[in-house]
Tab-separated table of C-alpha atoms in Angstrom:
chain	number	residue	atom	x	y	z
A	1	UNK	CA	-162.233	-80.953	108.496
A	2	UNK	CA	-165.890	-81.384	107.951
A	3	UNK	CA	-166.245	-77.673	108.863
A	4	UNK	CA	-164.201	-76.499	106.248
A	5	UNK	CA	-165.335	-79.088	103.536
A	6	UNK	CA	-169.194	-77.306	104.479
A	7	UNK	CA	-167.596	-73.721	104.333
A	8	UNK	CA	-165.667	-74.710	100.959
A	9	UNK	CA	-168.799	-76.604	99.601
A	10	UNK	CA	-170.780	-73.149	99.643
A	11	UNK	CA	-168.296	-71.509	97.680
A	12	UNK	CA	-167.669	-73.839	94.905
A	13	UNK	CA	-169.577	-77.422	95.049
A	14	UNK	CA	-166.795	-78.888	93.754
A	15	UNK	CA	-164.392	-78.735	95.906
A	16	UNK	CA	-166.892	-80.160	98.253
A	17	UNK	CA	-166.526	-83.419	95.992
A	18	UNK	CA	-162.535	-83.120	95.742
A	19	UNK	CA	-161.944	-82.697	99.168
A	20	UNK	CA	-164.248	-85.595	99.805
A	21	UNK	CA	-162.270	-87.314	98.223
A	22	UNK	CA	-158.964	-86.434	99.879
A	23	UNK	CA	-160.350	-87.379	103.106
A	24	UNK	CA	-161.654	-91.072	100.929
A	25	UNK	CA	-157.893	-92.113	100.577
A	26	UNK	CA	-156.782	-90.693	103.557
A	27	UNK	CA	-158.897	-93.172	105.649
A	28	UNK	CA	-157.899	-95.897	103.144
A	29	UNK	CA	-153.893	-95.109	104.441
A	30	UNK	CA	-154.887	-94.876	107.667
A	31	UNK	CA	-156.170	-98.767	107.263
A	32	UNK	CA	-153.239	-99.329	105.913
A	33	UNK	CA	-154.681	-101.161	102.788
A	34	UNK	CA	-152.865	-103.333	100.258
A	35	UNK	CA	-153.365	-102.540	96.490
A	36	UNK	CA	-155.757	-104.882	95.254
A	37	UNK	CA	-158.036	-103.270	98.311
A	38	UNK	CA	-156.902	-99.824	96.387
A	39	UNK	CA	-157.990	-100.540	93.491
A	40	UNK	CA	-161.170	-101.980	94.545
A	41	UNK	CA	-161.712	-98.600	96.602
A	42	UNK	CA	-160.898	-96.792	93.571
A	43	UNK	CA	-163.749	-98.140	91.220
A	44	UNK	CA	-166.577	-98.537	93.828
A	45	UNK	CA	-165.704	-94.642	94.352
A	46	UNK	CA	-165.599	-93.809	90.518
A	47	UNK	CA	-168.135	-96.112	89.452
A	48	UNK	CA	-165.695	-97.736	86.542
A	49	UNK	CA	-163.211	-99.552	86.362
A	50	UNK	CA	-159.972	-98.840	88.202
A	51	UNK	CA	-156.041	-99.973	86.840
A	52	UNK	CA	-153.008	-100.165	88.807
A	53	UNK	CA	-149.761	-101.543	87.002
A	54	UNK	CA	-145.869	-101.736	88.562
A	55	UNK	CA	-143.140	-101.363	86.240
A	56	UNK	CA	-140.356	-103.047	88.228
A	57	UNK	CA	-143.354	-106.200	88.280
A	58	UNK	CA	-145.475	-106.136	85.552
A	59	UNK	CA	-148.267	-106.589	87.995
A	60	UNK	CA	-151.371	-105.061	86.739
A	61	UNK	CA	-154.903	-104.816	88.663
A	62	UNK	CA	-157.553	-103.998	87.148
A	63	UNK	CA	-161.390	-103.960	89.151
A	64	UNK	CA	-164.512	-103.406	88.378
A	65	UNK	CA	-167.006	-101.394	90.458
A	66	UNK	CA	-168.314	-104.547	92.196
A	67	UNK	CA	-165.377	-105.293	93.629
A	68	UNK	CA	-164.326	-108.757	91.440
A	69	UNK	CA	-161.656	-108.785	89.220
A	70	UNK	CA	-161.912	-106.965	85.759
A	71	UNK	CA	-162.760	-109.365	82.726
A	72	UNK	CA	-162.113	-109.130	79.288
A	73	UNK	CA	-159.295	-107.131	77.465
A	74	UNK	CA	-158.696	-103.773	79.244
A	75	UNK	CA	-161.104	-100.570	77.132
A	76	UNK	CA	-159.301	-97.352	76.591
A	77	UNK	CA	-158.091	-95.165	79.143
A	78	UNK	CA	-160.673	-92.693	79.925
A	79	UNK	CA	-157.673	-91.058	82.556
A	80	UNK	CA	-154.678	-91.981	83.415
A	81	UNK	CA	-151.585	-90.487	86.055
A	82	UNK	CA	-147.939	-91.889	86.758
A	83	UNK	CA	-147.245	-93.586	90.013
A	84	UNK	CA	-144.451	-91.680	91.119
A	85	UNK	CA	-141.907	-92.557	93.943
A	86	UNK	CA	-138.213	-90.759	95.175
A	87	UNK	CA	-138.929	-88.790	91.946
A	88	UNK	CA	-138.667	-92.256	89.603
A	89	UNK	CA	-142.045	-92.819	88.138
A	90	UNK	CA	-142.826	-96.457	89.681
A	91	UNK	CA	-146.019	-97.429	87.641
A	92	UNK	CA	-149.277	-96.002	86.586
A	93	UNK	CA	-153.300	-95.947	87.395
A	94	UNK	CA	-156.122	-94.981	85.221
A	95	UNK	CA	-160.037	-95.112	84.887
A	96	UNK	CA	-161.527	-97.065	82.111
A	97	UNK	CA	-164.959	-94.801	81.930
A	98	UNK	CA	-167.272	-95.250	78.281
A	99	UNK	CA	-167.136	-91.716	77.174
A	100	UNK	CA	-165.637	-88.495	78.724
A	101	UNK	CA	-164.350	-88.143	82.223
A	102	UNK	CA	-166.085	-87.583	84.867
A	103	UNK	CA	-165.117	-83.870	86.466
A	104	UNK	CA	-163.703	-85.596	90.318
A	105	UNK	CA	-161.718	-88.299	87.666
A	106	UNK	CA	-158.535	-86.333	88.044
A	107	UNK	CA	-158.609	-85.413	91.639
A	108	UNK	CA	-159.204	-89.654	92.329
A	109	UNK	CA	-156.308	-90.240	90.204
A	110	UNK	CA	-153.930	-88.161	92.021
A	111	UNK	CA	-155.092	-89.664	95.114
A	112	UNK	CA	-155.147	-93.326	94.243
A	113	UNK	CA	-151.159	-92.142	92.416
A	114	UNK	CA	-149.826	-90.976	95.815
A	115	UNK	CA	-151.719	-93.787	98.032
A	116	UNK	CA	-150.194	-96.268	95.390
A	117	UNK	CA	-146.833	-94.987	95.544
A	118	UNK	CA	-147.712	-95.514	99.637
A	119	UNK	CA	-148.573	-98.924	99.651
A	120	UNK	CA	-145.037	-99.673	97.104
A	121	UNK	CA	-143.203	-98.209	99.551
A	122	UNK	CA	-144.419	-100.084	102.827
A	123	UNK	CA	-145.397	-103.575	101.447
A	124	UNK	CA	-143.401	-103.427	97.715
A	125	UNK	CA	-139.945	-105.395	96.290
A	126	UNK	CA	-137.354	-103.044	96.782
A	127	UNK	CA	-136.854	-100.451	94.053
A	128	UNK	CA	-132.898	-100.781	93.426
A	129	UNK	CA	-131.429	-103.175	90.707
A	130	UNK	CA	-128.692	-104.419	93.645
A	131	UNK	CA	-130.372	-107.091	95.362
A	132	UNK	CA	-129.618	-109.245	98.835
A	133	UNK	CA	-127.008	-111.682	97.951
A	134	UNK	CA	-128.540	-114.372	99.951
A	135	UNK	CA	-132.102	-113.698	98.135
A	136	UNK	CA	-130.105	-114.176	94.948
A	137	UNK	CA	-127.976	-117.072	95.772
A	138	UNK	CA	-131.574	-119.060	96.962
A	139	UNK	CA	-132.893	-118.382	93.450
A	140	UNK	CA	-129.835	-119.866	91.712
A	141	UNK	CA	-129.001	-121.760	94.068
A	142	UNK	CA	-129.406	-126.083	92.609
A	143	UNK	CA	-130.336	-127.492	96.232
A	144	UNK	CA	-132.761	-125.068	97.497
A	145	UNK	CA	-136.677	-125.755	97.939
A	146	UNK	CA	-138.611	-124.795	95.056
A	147	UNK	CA	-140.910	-123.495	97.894
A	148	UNK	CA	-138.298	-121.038	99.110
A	149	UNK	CA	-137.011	-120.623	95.624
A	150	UNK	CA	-140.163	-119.299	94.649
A	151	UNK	CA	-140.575	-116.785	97.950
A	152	UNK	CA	-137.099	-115.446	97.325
A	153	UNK	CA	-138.378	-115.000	93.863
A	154	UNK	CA	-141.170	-113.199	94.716
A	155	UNK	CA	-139.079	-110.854	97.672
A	156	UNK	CA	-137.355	-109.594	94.908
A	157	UNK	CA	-140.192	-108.461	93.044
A	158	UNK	CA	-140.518	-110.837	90.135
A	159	UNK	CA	-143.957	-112.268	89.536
A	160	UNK	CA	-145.030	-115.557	89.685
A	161	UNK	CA	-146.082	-115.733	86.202
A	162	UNK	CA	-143.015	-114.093	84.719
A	163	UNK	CA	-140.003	-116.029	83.373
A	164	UNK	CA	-136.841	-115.359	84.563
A	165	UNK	CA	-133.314	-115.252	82.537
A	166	UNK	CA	-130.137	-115.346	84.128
A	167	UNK	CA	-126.350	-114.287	83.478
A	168	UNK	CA	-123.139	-114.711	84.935
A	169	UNK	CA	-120.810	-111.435	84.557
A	170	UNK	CA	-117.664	-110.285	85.173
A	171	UNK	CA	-117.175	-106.656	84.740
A	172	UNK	CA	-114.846	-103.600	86.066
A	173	UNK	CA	-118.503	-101.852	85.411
A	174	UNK	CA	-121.132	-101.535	88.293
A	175	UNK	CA	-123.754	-104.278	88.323
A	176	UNK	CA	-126.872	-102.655	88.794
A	177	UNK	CA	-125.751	-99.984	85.251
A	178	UNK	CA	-125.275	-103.379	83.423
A	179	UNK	CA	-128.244	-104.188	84.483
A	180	UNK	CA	-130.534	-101.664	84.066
A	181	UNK	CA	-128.678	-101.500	80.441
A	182	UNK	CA	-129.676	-105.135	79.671
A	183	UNK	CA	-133.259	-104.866	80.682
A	184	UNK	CA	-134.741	-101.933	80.489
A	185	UNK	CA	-138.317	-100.609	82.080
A	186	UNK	CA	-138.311	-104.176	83.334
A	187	UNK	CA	-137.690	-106.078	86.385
A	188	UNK	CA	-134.245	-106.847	86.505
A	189	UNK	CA	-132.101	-107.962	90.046
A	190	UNK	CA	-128.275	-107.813	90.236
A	191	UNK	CA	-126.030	-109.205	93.450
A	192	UNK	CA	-122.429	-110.627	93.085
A	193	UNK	CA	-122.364	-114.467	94.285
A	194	UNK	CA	-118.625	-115.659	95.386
A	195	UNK	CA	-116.571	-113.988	92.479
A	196	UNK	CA	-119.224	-113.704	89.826
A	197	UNK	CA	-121.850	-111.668	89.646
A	198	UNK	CA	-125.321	-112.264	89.159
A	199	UNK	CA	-127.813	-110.560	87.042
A	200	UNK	CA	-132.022	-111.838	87.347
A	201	UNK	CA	-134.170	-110.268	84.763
A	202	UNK	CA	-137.339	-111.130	83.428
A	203	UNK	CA	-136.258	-110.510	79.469
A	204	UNK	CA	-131.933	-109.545	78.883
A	205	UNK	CA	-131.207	-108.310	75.840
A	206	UNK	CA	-127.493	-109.925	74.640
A	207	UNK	CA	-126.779	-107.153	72.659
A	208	UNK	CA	-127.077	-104.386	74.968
A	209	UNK	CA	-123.733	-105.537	77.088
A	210	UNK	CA	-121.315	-102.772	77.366
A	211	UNK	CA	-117.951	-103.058	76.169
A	212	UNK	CA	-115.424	-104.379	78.513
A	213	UNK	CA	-118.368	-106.663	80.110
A	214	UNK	CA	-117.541	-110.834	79.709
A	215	UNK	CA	-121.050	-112.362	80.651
A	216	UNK	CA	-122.915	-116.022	79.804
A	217	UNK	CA	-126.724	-116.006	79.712
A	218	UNK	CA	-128.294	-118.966	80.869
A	219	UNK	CA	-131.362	-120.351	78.106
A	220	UNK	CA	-133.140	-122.714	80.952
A	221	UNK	CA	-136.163	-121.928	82.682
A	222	UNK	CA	-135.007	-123.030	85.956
A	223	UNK	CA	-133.280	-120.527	87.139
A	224	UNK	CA	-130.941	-123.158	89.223
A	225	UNK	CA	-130.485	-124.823	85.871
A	226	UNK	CA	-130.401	-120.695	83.754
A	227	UNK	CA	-127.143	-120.267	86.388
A	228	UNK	CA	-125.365	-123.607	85.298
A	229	UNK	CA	-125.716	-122.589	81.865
A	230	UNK	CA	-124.450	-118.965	82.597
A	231	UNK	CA	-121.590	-120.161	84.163
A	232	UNK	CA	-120.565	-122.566	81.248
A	233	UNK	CA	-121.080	-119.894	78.551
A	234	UNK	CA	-118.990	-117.422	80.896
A	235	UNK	CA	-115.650	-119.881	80.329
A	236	UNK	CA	-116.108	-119.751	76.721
A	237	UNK	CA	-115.960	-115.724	76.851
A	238	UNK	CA	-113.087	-113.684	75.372
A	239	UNK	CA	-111.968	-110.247	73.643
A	240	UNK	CA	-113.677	-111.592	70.331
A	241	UNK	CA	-116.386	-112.760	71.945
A	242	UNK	CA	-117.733	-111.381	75.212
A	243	UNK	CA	-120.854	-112.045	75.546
A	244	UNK	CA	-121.753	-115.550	75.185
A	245	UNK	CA	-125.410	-117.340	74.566
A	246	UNK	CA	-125.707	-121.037	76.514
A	247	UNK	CA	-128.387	-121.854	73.530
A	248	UNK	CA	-125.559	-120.730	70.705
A	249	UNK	CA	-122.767	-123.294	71.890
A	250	UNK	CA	-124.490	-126.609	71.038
A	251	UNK	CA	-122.288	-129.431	71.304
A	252	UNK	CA	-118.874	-126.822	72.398
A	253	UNK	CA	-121.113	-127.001	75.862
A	254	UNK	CA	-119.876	-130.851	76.482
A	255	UNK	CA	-116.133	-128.982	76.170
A	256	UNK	CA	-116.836	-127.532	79.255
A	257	UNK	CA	-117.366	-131.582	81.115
A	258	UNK	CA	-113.904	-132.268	80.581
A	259	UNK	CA	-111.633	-132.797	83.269
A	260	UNK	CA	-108.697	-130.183	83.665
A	261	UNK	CA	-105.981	-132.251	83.894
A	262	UNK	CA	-107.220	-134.543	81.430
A	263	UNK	CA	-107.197	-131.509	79.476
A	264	UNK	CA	-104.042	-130.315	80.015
A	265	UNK	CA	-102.502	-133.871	79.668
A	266	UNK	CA	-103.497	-133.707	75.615
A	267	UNK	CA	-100.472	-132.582	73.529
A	268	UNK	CA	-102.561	-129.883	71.477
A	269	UNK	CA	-103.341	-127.893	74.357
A	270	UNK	CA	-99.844	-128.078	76.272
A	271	UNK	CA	-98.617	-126.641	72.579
A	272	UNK	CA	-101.216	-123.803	72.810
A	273	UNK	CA	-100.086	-123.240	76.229
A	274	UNK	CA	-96.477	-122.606	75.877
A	275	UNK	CA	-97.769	-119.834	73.045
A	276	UNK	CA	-99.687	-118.095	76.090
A	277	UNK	CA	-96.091	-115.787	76.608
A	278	UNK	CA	-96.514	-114.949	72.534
A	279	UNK	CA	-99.716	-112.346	72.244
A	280	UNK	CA	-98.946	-112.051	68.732
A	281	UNK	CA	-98.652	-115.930	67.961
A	282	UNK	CA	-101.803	-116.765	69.860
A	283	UNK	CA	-103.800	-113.470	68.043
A	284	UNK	CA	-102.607	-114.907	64.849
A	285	UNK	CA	-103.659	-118.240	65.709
A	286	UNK	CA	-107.549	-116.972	66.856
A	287	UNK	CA	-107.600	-114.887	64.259
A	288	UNK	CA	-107.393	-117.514	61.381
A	289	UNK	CA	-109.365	-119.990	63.776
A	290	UNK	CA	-112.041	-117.596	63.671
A	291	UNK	CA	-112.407	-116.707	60.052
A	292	UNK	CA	-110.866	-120.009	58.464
A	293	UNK	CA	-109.356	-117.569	56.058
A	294	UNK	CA	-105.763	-116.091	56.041
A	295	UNK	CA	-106.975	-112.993	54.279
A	296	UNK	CA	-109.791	-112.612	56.576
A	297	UNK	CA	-107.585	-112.963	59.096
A	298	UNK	CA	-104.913	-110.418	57.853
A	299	UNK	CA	-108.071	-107.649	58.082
A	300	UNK	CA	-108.836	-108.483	61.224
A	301	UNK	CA	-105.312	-108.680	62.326
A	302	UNK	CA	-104.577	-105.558	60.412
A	303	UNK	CA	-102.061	-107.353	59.009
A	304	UNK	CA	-100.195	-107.597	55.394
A	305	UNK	CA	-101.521	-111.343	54.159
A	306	UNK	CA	-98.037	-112.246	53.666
A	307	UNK	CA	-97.033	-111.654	56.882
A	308	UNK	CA	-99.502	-113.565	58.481
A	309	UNK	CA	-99.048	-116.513	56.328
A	310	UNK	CA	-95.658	-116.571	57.634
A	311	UNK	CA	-96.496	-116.827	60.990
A	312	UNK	CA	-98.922	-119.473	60.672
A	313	UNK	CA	-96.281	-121.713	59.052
A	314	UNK	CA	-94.087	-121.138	61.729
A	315	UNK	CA	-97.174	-121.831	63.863
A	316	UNK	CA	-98.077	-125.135	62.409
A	317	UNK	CA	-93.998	-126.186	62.828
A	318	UNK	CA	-94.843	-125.494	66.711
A	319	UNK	CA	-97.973	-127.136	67.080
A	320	UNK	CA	-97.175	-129.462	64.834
A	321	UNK	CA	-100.891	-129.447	63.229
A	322	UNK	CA	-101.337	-128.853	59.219
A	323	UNK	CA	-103.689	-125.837	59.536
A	324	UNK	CA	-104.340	-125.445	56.043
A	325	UNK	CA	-106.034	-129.010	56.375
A	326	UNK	CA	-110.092	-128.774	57.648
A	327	UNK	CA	-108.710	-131.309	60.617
A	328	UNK	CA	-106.117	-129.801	61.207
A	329	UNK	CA	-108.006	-126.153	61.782
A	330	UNK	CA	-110.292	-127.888	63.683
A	331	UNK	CA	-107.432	-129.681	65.846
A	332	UNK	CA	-106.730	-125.997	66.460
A	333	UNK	CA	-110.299	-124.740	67.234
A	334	UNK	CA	-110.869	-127.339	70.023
A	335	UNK	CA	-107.131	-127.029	71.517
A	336	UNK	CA	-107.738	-123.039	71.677
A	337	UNK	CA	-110.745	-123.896	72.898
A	338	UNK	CA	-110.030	-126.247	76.113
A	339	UNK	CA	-107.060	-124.260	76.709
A	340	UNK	CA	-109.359	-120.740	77.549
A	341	UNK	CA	-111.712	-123.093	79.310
A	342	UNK	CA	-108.849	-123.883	81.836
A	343	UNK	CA	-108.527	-120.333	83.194
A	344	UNK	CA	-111.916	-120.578	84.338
């Protein structure tokens, strides 16, 4: 190799420099180096500061050509390359040099690209959105050590420093393409735990659920305590409402604490129970829960006005509840109410 970098060097001095420094971060693979040692490589060798960041962790290293730790808010990117791996584009490196770059700034770029897409590979998180069950269940899991909680945490690549939300899901769809759809560019985790699954992701986005998903997202910062949460707003989940925020229930969460059978012992929700064989009853009956309005309720029925006000007398005769009185439509609310919550 040194023969043909002198027999290359007298053609073109340059390439004397960019195979240089080929051979550079192919002894720093050979050492098998981590990436802060990388990085710290990378700026002695360009004499600026050097910038690694992971998408999947929102890690970012940034040294200085001493070797410490960058200070200060990063300057402009003099250069910059993706970190590409299996054809997905993993992170990105750059140079912060004052003024233009220098003419080897590319070739070190491309090498410290490839050499970081190395070290991912070998040391990183796993890349997929479907995680180890057992990593998962550890994280949510109420009587685990925060010690292990913490390494499970960090074995599947979320940062120490980074919050984590959680959400309990039931969907026909694929768990890692909900979520990948929920949080985007960001690290997100997915596993199914007993007959739920399980979705870790360091910001989820609500309203990016696809239709025919039911999920509750946890607003705690446990992620033990995120799960309870999840779990609760899962139960109050339904065609009108699939997705359901923890944070958005208030006081409906302390529905969710009462016993079943003292549930089902209460005469308003055995009368909402024997309407269960009546879709078009119970519809009615959410319908003008919902809206409070028989009109409203008509639209979203589809329905003439009339006809639905004929139904809900004949529902009021059943349950025996005056609907068009505020305690009575609330009667009707929290019996609908405790009535879902027992199928979960």
């Amino acid at each position: 190799m040194e023969a043909l970098v002198e027999r290359l060097s007298g053609l073109d001095p340059q390439v004397d420099g960019v195979i240089r420094v080929v051979m550079f971060y192919d002894t720093l693979m050979r050492r098998r180096v981590d990436l802060p040692a990388l990085a710290r490589a990378s700026a002695g060798l360009a004499e600026c500061v050097a910038g690694i960041r992971l998408h999947s962790t929102g890690r970012v290293i940034r040294v200085a050509p001493d070797g410490a730790n960058a200070s200060g808010p990063p300057a402009p990117a003099s250069t910059t390359a993706p970190v590409v791996l299996d054809e997905e584009e993993i992170g990105t490196v750059w140079l912060e040099r004052p003024g233009p770059p220098g003419p080897l700034d590319e070739a070190v770029l491309d090498r410290l690209a490839i050499a970081a897409a190395a070290v991912f590979e070998r040391y990183g998180p796993e890349r997929t959105t479907m995680a180890d069950p057992a990593l998962v269940e550890l994280v949510i899991s109420p009587g685990a050590d925060e010690a292990a909680r913490a390494r499970a945490l960090r074995l599947l690549g979320f940062a120490a420093d980074l919050p984590v939300r959680v959400a309990a899901v039931r969907s026909p769809l694929p768990l890692d393409r909900i979520g990948t759809l929920v949080c985007p560019g960001r690290p997100v985790k997915a596993a199914p735990v007993a007959d739920v699954g399980v979705i870790l992701a360091t910001t989820l986005d609500a309203a990016r659920f696809p239709a025919g998903v039911r999920a509750g997202v946890g607003a705690a910062e446990r992620p033990d305590h995120a799960w309870r949460e999840a779990r609760t707003a899962l139960r109050f989940t339904g065609t009108r409402e699939p997705v359901v925020r923890y944070e958005d229930l208030g006081a409906l969460a302390l529905l969710a604490r009462i016993p079943s059978g003292a549930a089902r012992d209460n005469a308003d929700v055995a009368a909402i129970a024997r309407l269960a064989g009546n879709p078009d009853e119970l519809n009615t009956l959410d319908a003008y829960c919902a809206t409070g309005s028989l009109r409203q309720a008509a639209d979203r029925l589809h329905l003439h006005h009339s006809s639905v006000a004929r139904r809900l007398d004949q529902l009021a005769k059943t349950l025996g509840i005056d609907l068009t009185e505020p305690a009575g439509l609330t009667r009707a609310r929290l019996a609908l109410t405790m009535w879902r919550l027992l199928d979960d």
